Short mmCIF file of C-alpha atoms and ligand atoms in Angstrom, two decimals:
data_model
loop_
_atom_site.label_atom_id
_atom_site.label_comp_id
_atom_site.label_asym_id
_atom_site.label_seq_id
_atom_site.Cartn_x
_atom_site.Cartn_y
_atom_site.Cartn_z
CA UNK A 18 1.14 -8.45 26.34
CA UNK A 19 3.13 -9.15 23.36
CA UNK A 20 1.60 -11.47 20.83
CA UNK A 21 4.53 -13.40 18.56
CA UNK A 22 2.77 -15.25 15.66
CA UNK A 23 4.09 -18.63 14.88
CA UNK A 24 2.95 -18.62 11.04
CA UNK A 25 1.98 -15.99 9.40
CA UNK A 26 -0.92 -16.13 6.26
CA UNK A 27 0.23 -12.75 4.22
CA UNK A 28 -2.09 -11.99 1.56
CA UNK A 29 -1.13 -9.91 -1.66
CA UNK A 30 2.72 -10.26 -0.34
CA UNK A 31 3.70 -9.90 -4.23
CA UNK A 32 2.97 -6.03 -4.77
CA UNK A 33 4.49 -3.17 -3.53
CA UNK A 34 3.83 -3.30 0.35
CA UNK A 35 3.07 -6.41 1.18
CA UNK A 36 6.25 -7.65 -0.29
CA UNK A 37 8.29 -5.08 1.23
CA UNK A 38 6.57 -6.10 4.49
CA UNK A 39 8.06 -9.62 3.97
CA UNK A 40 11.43 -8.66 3.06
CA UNK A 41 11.29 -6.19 6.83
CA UNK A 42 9.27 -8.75 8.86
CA UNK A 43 11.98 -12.02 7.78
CA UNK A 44 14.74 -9.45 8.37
CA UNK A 45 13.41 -8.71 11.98
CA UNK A 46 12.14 -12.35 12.34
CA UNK A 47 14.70 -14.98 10.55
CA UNK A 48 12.78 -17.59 12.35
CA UNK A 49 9.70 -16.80 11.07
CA UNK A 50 7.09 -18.87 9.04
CA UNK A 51 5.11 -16.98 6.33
CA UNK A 52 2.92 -17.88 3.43
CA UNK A 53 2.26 -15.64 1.15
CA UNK A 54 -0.74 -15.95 -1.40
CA UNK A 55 -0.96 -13.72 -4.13
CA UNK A 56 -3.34 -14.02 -7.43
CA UNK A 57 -0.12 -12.45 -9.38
CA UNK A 58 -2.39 -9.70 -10.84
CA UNK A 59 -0.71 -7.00 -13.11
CA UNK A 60 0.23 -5.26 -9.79
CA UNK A 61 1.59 -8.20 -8.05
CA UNK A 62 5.41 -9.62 -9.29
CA UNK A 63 7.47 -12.32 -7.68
CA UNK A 64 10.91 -10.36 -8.82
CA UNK A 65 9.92 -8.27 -5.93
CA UNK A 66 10.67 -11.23 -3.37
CA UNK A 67 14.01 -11.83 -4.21
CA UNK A 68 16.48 -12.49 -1.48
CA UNK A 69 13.25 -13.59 0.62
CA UNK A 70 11.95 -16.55 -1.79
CA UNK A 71 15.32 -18.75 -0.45
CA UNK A 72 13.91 -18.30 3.43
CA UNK A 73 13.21 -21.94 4.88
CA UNK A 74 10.23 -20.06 6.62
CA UNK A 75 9.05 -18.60 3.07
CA UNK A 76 6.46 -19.98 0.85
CA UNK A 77 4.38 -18.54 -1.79
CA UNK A 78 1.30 -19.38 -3.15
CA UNK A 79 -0.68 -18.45 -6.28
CA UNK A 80 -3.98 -17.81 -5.57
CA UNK A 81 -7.16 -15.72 -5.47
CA UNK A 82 -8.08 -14.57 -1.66
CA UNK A 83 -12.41 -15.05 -2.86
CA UNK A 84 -11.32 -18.81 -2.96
CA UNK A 85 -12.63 -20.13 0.32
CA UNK A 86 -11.41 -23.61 0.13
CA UNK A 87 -7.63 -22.39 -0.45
CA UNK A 88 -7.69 -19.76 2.11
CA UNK A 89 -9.31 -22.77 4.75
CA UNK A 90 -7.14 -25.57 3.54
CA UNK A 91 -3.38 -22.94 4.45
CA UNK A 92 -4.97 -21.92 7.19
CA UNK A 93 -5.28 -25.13 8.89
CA UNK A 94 -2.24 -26.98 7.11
CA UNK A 95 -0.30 -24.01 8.37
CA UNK A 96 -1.10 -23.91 11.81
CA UNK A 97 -1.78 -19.96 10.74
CA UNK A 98 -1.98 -17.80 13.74
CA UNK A 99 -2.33 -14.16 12.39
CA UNK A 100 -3.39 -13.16 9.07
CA UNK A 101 -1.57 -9.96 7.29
CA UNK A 102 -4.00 -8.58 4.65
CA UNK A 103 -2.60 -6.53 2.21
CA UNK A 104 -3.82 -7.99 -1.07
CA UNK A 105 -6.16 -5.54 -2.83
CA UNK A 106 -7.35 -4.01 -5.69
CA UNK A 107 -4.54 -0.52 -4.73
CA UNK A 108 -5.23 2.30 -7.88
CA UNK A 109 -7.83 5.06 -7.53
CA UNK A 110 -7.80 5.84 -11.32
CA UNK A 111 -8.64 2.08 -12.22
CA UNK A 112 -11.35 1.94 -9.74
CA UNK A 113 -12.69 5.07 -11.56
CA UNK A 114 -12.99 3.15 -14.99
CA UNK A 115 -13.55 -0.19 -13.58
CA UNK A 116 -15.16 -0.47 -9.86
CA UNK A 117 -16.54 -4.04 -10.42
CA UNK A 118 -12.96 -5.96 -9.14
CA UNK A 119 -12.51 -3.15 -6.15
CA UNK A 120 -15.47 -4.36 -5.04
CA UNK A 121 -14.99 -8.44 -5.81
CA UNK A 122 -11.46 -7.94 -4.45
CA UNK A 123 -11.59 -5.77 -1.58
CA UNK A 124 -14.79 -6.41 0.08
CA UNK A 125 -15.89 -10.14 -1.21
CA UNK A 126 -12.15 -11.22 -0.84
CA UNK A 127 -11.89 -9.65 2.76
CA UNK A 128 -15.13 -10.96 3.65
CA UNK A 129 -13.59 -14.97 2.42
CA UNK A 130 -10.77 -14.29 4.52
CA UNK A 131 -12.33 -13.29 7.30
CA UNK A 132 -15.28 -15.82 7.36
CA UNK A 133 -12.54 -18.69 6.88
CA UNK A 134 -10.40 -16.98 9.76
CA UNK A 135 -13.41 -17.43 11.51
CA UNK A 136 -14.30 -20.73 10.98
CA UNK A 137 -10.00 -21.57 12.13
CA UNK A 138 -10.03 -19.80 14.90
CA UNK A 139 -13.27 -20.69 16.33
CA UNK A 140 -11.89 -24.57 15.81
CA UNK A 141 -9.37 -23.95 19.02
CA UNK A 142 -6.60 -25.45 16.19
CA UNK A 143 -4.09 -22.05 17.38
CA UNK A 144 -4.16 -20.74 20.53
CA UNK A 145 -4.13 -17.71 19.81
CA UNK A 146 -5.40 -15.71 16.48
CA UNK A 147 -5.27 -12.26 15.00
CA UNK A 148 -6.34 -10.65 11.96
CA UNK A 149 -5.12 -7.64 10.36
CA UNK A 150 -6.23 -5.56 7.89
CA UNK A 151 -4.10 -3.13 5.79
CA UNK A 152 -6.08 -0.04 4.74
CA UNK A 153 -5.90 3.23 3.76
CA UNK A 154 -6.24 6.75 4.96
CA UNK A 155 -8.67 7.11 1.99
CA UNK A 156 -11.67 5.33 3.82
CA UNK A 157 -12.26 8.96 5.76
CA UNK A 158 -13.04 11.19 2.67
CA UNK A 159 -10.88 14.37 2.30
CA UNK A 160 -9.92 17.36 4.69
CA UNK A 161 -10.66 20.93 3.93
CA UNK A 162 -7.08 22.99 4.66
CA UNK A 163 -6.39 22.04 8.48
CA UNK A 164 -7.37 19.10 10.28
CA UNK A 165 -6.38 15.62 10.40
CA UNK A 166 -7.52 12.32 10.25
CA UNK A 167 -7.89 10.22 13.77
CA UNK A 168 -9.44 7.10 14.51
CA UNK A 169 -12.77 8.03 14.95
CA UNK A 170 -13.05 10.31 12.17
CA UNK A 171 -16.38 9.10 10.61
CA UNK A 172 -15.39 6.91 7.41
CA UNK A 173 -16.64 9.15 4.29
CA UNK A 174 -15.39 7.21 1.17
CA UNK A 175 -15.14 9.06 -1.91
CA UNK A 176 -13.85 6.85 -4.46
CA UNK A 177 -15.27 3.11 -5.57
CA UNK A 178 -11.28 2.08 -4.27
CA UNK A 179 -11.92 4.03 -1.33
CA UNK A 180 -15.55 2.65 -0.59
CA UNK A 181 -14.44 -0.76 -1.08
CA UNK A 182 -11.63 -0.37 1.16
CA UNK A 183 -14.30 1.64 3.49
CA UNK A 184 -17.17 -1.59 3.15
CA UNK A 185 -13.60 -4.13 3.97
CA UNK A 186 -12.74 -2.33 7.20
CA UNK A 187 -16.51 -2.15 8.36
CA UNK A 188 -16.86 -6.22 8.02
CA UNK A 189 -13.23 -5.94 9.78
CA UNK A 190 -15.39 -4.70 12.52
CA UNK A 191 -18.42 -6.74 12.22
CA UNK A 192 -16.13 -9.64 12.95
CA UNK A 193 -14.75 -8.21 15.89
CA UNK A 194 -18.31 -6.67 17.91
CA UNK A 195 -20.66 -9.82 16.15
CA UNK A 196 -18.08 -12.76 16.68
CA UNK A 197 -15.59 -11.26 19.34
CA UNK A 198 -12.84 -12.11 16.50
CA UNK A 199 -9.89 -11.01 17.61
CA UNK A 200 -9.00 -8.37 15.21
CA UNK A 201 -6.96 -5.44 13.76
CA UNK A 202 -7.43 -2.59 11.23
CA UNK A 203 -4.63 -0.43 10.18
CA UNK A 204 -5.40 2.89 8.39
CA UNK A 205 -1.51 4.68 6.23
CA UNK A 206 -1.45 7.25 4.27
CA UNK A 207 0.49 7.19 0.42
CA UNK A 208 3.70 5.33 0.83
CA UNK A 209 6.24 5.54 -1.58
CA UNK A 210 9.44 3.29 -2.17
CA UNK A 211 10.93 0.34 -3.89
CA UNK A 212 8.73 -1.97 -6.04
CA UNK A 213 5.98 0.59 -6.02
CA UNK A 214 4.05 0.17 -9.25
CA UNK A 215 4.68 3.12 -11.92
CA UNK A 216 1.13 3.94 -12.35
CA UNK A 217 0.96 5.37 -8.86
CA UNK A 218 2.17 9.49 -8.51
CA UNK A 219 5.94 9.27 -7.67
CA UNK A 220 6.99 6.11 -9.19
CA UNK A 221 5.27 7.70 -12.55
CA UNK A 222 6.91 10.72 -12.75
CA UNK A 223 10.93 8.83 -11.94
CA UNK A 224 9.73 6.31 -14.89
CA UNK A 225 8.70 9.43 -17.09
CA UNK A 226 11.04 11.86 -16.56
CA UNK A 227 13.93 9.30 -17.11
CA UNK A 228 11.91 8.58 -20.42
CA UNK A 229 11.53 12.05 -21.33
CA UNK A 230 8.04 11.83 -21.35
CA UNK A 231 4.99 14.13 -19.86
CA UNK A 232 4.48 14.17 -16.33
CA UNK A 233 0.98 14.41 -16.07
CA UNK A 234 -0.55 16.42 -13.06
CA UNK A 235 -4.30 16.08 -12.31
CA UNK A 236 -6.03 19.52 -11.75
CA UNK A 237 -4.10 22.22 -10.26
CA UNK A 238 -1.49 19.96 -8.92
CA UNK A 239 -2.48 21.48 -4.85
CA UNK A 240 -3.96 18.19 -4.31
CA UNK A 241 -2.08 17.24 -0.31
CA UNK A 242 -1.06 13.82 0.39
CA UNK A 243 0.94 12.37 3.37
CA UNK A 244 3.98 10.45 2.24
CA UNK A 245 5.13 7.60 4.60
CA UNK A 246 8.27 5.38 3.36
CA UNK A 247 6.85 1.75 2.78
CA UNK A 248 9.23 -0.13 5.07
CA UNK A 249 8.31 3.11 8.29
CA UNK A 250 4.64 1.52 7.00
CA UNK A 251 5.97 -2.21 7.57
CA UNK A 252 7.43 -1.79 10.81
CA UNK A 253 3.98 0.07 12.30
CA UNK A 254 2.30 -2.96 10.51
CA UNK A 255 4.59 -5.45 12.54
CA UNK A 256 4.09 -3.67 16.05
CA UNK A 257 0.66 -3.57 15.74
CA UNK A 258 0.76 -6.97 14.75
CA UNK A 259 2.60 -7.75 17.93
CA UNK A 260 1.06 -5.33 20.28
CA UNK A 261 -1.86 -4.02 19.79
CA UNK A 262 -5.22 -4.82 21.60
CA UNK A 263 -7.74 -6.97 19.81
CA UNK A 264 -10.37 -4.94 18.24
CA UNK A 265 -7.94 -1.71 17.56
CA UNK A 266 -8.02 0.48 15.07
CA UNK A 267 -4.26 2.50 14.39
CA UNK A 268 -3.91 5.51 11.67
CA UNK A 269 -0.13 5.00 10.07
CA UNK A 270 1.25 8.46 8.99
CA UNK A 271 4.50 9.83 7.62
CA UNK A 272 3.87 13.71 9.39
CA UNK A 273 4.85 14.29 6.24
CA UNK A 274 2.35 16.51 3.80
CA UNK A 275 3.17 17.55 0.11
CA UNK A 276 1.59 19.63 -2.30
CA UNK A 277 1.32 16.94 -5.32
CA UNK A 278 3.10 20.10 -7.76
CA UNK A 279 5.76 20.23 -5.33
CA UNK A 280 6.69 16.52 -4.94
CA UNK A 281 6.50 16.50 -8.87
CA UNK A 282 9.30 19.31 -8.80
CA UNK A 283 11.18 17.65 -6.19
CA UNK A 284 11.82 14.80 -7.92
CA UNK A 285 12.48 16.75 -11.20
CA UNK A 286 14.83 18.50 -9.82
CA UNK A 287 16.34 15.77 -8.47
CA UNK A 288 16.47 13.23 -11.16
CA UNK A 289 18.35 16.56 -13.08
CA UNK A 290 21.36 16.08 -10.82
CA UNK A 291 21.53 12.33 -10.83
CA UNK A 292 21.16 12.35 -14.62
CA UNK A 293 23.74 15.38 -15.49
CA UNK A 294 20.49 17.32 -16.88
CA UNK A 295 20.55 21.10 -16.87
CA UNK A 296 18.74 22.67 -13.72
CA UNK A 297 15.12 22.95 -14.58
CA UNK A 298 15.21 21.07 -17.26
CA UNK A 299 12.78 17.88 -15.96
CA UNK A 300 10.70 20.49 -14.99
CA UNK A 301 9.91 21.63 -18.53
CA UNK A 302 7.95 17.94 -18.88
CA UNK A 303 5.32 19.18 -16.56
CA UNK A 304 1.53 18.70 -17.67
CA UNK A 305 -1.09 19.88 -16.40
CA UNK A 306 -4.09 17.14 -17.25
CA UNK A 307 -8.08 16.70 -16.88
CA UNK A 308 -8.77 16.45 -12.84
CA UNK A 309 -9.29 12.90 -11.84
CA UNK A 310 -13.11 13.23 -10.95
CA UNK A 311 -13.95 13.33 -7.15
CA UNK A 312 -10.70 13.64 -6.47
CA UNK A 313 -9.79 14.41 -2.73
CA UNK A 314 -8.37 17.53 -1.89
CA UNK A 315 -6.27 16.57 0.84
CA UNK A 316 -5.14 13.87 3.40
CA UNK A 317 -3.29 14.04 6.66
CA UNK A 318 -2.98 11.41 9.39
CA UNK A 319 -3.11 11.69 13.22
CA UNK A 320 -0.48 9.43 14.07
CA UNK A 321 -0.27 10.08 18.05
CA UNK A 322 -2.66 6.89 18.88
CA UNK A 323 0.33 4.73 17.28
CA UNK A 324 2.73 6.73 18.85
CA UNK A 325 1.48 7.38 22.95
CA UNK A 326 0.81 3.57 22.96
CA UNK A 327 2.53 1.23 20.89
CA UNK A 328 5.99 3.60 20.55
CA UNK A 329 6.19 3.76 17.04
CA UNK A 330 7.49 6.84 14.61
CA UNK A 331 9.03 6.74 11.23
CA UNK A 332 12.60 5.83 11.17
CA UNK A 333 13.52 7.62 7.67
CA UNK A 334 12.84 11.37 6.65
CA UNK A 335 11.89 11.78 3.71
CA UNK A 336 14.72 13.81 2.57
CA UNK A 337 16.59 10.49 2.67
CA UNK A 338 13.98 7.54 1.44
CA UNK A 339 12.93 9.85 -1.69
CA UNK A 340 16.42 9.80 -2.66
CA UNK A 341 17.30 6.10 -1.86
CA UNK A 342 13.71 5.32 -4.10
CA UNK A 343 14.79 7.35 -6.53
CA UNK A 344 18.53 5.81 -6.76
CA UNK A 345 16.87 2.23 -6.06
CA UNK A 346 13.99 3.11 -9.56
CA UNK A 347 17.44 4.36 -11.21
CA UNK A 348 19.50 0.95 -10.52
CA UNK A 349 16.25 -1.23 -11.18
CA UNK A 350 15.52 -0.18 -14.16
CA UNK A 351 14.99 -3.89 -15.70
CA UNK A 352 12.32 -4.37 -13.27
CA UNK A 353 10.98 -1.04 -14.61
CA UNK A 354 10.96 -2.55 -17.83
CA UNK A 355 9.70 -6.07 -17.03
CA UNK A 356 6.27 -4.34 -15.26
CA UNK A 357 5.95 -1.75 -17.58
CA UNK A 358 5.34 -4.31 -20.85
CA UNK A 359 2.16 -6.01 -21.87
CA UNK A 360 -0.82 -4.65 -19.83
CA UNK A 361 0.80 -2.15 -18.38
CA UNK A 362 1.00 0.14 -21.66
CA UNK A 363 -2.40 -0.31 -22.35
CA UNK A 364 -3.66 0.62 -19.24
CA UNK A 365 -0.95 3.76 -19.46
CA UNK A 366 -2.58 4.34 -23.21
CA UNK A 367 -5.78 4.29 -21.84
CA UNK A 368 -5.48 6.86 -19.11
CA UNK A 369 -3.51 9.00 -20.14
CA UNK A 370 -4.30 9.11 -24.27
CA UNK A 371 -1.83 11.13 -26.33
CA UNK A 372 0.11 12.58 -22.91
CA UNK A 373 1.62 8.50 -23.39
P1 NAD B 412 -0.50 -3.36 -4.95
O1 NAD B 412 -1.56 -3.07 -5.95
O2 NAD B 412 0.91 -3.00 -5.23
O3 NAD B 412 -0.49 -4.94 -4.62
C1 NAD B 412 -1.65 -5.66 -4.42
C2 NAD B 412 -1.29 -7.15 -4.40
O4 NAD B 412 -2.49 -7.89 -4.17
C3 NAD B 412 -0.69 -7.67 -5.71
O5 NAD B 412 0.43 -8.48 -5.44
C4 NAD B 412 -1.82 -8.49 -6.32
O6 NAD B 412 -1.37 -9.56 -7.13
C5 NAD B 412 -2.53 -9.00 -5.06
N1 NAD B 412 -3.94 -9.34 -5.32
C6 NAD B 412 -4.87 -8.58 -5.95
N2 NAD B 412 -6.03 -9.25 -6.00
C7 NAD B 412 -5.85 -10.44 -5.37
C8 NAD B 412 -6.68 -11.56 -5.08
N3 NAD B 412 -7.97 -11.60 -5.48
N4 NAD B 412 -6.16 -12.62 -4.41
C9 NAD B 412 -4.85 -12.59 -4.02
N5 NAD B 412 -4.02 -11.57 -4.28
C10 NAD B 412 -4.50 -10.50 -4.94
O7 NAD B 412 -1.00 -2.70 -3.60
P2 NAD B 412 -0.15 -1.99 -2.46
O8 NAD B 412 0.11 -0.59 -2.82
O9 NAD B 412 0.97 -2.89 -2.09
O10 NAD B 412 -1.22 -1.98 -1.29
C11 NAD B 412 -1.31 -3.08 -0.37
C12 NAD B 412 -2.42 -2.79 0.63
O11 NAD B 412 -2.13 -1.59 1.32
C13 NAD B 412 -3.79 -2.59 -0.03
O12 NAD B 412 -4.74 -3.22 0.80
C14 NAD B 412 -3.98 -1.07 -0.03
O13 NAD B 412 -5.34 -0.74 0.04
C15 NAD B 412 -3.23 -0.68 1.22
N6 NAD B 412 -2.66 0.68 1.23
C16 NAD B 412 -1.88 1.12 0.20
C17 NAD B 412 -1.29 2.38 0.26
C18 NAD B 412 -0.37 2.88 -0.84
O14 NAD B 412 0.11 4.02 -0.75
N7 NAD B 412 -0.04 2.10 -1.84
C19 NAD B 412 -1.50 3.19 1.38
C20 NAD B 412 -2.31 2.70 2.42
C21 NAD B 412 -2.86 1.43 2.34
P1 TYD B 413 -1.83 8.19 -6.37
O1 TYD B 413 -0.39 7.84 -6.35
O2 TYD B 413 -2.70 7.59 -7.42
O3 TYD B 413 -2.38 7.89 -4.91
P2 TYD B 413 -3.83 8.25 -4.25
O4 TYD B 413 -4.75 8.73 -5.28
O5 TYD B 413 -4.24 6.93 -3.71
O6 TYD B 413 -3.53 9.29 -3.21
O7 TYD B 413 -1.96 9.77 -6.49
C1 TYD B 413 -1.36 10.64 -5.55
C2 TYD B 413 -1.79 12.04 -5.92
O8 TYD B 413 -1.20 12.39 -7.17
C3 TYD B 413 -3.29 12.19 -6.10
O9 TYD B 413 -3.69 13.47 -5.62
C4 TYD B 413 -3.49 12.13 -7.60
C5 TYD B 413 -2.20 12.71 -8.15
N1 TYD B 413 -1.74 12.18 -9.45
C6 TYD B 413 -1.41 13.05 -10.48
O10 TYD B 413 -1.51 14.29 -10.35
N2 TYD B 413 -0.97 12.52 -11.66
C7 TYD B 413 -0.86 11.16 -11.87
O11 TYD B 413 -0.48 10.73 -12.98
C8 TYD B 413 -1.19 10.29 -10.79
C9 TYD B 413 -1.09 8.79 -10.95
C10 TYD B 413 -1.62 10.84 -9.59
#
């Protein structure tokens, strides 16, 4: 049976999915209702929303998701009847250097949402309720050279990003089997796409190879990661929002595996056509940098559970959406510039030392 939400509560709708979720589901939905609350941290940016923020069904919020009597008071002034949780603590390397917010955000925050969800849904104000949480291919650990991730691949968190993400999805479940909440846990691998953050792999490189400046690749660059475009990622979100049986779990997956060296190259080679540089010539900004430590060797989804019963494949190939992201990064470049300032270049500074 298919479940249509009347108002939606989308958390962390400011950064680089959840937004693009918005801008997809209001596109699919024009009758929709949505709130979106977002703490506006470094990664989150309200530039991304417009063209949505005009929707009579739109409304945004600032706000932290750990703040209990906010999350109860939209819930029930809303009439919310499915919660879309996206807002997070996203960046491997900053969990590495900082775990203490991963864990605040990802599994205290999670665990305020869901405890408030609780508390609506058990009231009998909506008829019907679901909750959904975003997360990551990175909660099962990392594959040796074959294999693939399914649903009941044992969760084997290697980073503190990944472990909080890992400890968010378990109380995910806890809600379900303890209070029969009715429930839903995505799992995507790396997306990639407009308003993604340039501190995250292929964003970086576009920003520094337009900039002339190092591309720095961890290791030996043979790290594998499964690239999904972010609006294929907000279409599975929306059927499974719609569709999908309460308690599910669904992996999200692009099919789609790259050597990180080899994505780096591809979009060297080409950001040299689309700005009249000689052939090669990006490529000569390759760096090879300190391995991030514990750094998983390589991800790959199992897709089929998403596939065999809810219908749902990617609609771009990634010939296509790398080049529309890079054209979009190339015609955006103000918004480049607006989250690149302030915090942004001392976190850069920071990370990367003289390779800035
Ligand atoms: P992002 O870092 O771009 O955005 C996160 C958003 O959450 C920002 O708008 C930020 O302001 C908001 N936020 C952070 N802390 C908050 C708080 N305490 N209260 C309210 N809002 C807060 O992240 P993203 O890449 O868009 O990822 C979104 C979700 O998808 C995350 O849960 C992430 O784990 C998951 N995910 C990401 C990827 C990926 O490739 N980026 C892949 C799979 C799953
Ligand atoms: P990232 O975009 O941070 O996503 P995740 O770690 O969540 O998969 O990184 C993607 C891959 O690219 C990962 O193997 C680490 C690597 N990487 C680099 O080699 N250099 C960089 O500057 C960054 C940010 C990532």
């Amino acid at each position: 049976m298919t479940f249509i939400p009347g108002s939606l509560l989308v958390t962390g709708g400011a950064g680089f999915i959840g937004s693009n979720f918005i801008h997809s589901y209001i596109a699919n939905n024009p009758t929709c209702s949505i709130i979106n609350l977002d703490a506006l941290t470094y990664a989150g940016n309200l530039n991304n929303l417009k063209g949505v923020e005009k929707h009579p069904g739109y409304s945004f919020v600032k706000g932290d998701i750990c703040d209990a009597g906010l999350v109860a008071t939209l819930l029930a002034e809303h009439n919310i009847d499915a919660v879309v949780h996206f807002a997070a603590e996203s960046h491997v390397d900053r969990s590495i250097t900082g775990p203490e917010i991963f864990v605040r955000t990802n599994v205290l925050g999670t665990q305020t949402l869901l405890e408030e969800s609780r508390k609506h849904w058990q009231s009998g104000a909506v008829e019907d309720f679901r909750f959904l949480q975003i997360s990551t291919d990175e909660v099962y650990g990392s594959l040796g050279d074959s294999g693939y991730f399914t649903e009941t691949t044992p969760l084997a968190a290697n980073s503190p990003y990944s472990a909080s993400k890992a400890g968010a999805d378990l109380l995910v479940r806890a809600y379900h089997e303890t209070y029969g909440m009715p429930t839903l846990n995505t799992r995507c691998s790396n997306n990639y796409g407009p308003y993604h953050f340039p501190e995250k792999l292929i964003p970086l490189m576009i920003h520094n190879i337009i900039n002339c400046r190092p591309l720095p690749v961890y290791g030996d660059g043979r790290n594998v990661r499964d690239w999904l475009h972010v609006r294929d990622h907000a279409a599975a979100v929306e059927v499974v929002l719609k569709k999908a049986a309460s308690g599910s779990v669904y992996n999200i997956g692009g099919n789609n595996e790259w050597h990180n060296i080899d994505i780096v190259n591809l979009v060297c080679d080409l950001l040299d056509v689309r700005l009249g540089r000689k052939p090669g010539e990006n490529r000569e900004l390759i760096t090879f940098v300190k391995d991030r430590p514990g750094h998983d060797r390589r991800y790959a989804i199992d897709a089929t559970r998403l596939k065999n019963e809810l219908d749902w494949e990617p609609a771009r190939t990634f010939e296509t959406g790398i080049q529309e992201t890079i054209d979009w990064y190339l015609a955006n470049q103000d918004w480049v510039a607006e989250v690149t300032s302030g915090a942004y270049r001392e976190y850069y500074t920071t990370q990367y030392g003289d390779k800035a």
